[in-house]
Amino acid sequence: MKENDLTYELICAAVDGEKTALEEILRFYDDYINALATVKGEDAQGKTYRYIDEDLKSRIQLKLIKAIPKWRGTEK
């Protein structure tokens, strides 16, 4: 098992409220959340650029955090 694997045991630990498990899940999904929270901006010269909207990223992470306790595995 690699360090960044998303395992059944890790999810169960997060469901049970283990803070480190929740942090690992957030780390696992960090690149994906960053992609979802990337938006386009425009500078004063009219050039477009992309950046991570930190408020949007926080809202996505909060949705994930709220969804984890509702997860039900096939075994328990």
PDB file of C-alpha atoms in Angstrom:
ATOM      1  CA  MET A   1       0.000   0.000   0.000  1.00  0.00           C
ATOM      2  CA  LYS A   2       1.354   3.395  -0.994  1.00  0.00           C
ATOM      3  CA  GLU A   3       1.275   6.318   1.411  1.00  0.00           C
ATOM      4  CA  ASN A   4      -1.385   8.168  -0.578  1.00  0.00           C
ATOM      5  CA  ASP A   5      -3.762   5.273  -1.245  1.00  0.00           C
ATOM      6  CA  LEU A   6      -7.422   5.780  -0.549  1.00  0.00           C
ATOM      7  CA  THR A   7      -8.338   2.593   1.293  1.00  0.00           C
ATOM      8  CA  TYR A   8     -11.503   1.278   2.838  1.00  0.00           C
ATOM      9  CA  GLU A   9      -9.831   1.402   6.253  1.00  0.00           C
ATOM     10  CA  LEU A  10      -8.844   5.041   5.763  1.00  0.00           C
ATOM     11  CA  ILE A  11     -12.392   6.001   4.816  1.00  0.00           C
ATOM     12  CA  CYS A  12     -13.810   4.110   7.804  1.00  0.00           C
ATOM     13  CA  ALA A  13     -11.372   5.899  10.109  1.00  0.00           C
ATOM     14  CA  ALA A  14     -12.467   9.264   8.684  1.00  0.00           C
ATOM     15  CA  VAL A  15     -16.128   8.304   9.112  1.00  0.00           C
ATOM     16  CA  ASP A  16     -15.323   7.491  12.746  1.00  0.00           C
ATOM     17  CA  GLY A  17     -13.936  11.016  13.152  1.00  0.00           C
ATOM     18  CA  GLU A  18     -10.190  10.426  13.058  1.00  0.00           C
ATOM     19  CA  LYS A  19      -8.629  13.776  12.167  1.00  0.00           C
ATOM     20  CA  THR A  20      -5.503  12.329  10.540  1.00  0.00           C
ATOM     21  CA  ALA A  21      -7.602  10.098   8.286  1.00  0.00           C
ATOM     22  CA  LEU A  22      -9.669  13.075   7.176  1.00  0.00           C
ATOM     23  CA  GLU A  23      -6.490  15.044   6.449  1.00  0.00           C
ATOM     24  CA  GLU A  24      -5.166  12.148   4.349  1.00  0.00           C
ATOM     25  CA  ILE A  25      -8.370  12.047   2.324  1.00  0.00           C
ATOM     26  CA  LEU A  26      -8.139  15.793   1.711  1.00  0.00           C
ATOM     27  CA  ARG A  27      -4.514  15.337   0.595  1.00  0.00           C
ATOM     28  CA  PHE A  28      -5.551  12.487  -1.698  1.00  0.00           C
ATOM     29  CA  TYR A  29      -8.110  14.714  -3.441  1.00  0.00           C
ATOM     30  CA  ASP A  30      -6.035  17.929  -3.333  1.00  0.00           C
ATOM     31  CA  ASP A  31      -4.994  17.919  -7.014  1.00  0.00           C
ATOM     32  CA  TYR A  32      -8.565  17.185  -8.119  1.00  0.00           C
ATOM     33  CA  ILE A  33      -9.990  19.907  -5.871  1.00  0.00           C
ATOM     34  CA  ASN A  34      -7.372  22.351  -7.163  1.00  0.00           C
ATOM     35  CA  ALA A  35      -8.489  21.562 -10.722  1.00  0.00           C
ATOM     36  CA  LEU A  36     -12.128  22.159  -9.794  1.00  0.00           C
ATOM     37  CA  ALA A  37     -11.258  25.434  -8.049  1.00  0.00           C
ATOM     38  CA  THR A  38      -9.127  26.799 -10.902  1.00  0.00           C
ATOM     39  CA  VAL A  39     -10.704  29.826 -12.535  1.00  0.00           C
ATOM     40  CA  LYS A  40      -9.726  32.255 -15.267  1.00  0.00           C
ATOM     41  CA  GLY A  41      -8.777  35.822 -14.511  1.00  0.00           C
ATOM     42  CA  GLU A  42      -7.759  38.790 -16.597  1.00  0.00           C
ATOM     43  CA  ASP A  43      -5.034  41.307 -15.811  1.00  0.00           C
ATOM     44  CA  ALA A  44      -5.017  45.026 -16.608  1.00  0.00           C
ATOM     45  CA  GLN A  45      -3.416  44.369 -20.007  1.00  0.00           C
ATOM     46  CA  GLY A  46      -6.198  41.969 -20.980  1.00  0.00           C
ATOM     47  CA  LYS A  47      -4.124  38.804 -20.658  1.00  0.00           C
ATOM     48  CA  THR A  48      -5.965  35.834 -19.228  1.00  0.00           C
ATOM     49  CA  TYR A  49      -4.470  33.650 -16.570  1.00  0.00           C
ATOM     50  CA  ARG A  50      -5.605  30.804 -14.338  1.00  0.00           C
ATOM     51  CA  TYR A  51      -5.472  30.696 -10.584  1.00  0.00           C
ATOM     52  CA  ILE A  52      -6.868  28.656  -7.733  1.00  0.00           C
ATOM     53  CA  ASP A  53      -9.778  30.425  -6.071  1.00  0.00           C
ATOM     54  CA  GLU A  54      -9.013  29.671  -2.421  1.00  0.00           C
ATOM     55  CA  ASP A  55     -12.581  30.442  -1.294  1.00  0.00           C
ATOM     56  CA  LEU A  56     -13.980  27.989  -3.830  1.00  0.00           C
ATOM     57  CA  LYS A  57     -11.374  25.406  -2.817  1.00  0.00           C
ATOM     58  CA  SER A  58     -12.379  25.772   0.835  1.00  0.00           C
ATOM     59  CA  ARG A  59     -16.064  25.337  -0.036  1.00  0.00           C
ATOM     60  CA  ILE A  60     -15.322  22.161  -2.025  1.00  0.00           C
ATOM     61  CA  GLN A  61     -13.219  20.764   0.824  1.00  0.00           C
ATOM     62  CA  LEU A  62     -16.004  21.551   3.295  1.00  0.00           C
ATOM     63  CA  LYS A  63     -18.531  19.686   1.120  1.00  0.00           C
ATOM     64  CA  LEU A  64     -16.228  16.659   1.137  1.00  0.00           C
ATOM     65  CA  ILE A  65     -15.727  16.889   4.900  1.00  0.00           C
ATOM     66  CA  LYS A  66     -19.496  17.023   5.438  1.00  0.00           C
ATOM     67  CA  ALA A  67     -20.094  14.073   3.083  1.00  0.00           C
ATOM     68  CA  ILE A  68     -17.603  11.686   4.704  1.00  0.00           C
ATOM     69  CA  PRO A  69     -19.624  10.935   7.881  1.00  0.00           C
ATOM     70  CA  LYS A  70     -22.620  10.035   5.698  1.00  0.00           C
ATOM     71  CA  TRP A  71     -20.649   7.367   3.812  1.00  0.00           C
ATOM     72  CA  ARG A  72     -21.718   3.802   4.377  1.00  0.00           C
ATOM     73  CA  GLY A  73     -19.492   0.934   3.398  1.00  0.00           C
ATOM     74  CA  THR A  74     -20.602  -2.557   2.568  1.00  0.00           C
ATOM     75  CA  GLU A  75     -19.106  -3.843   5.811  1.00  0.00           C
ATOM     76  CA  LYS A  76     -18.964  -2.309   9.254  1.00  0.00           C
TER      77      LYS A  76
END
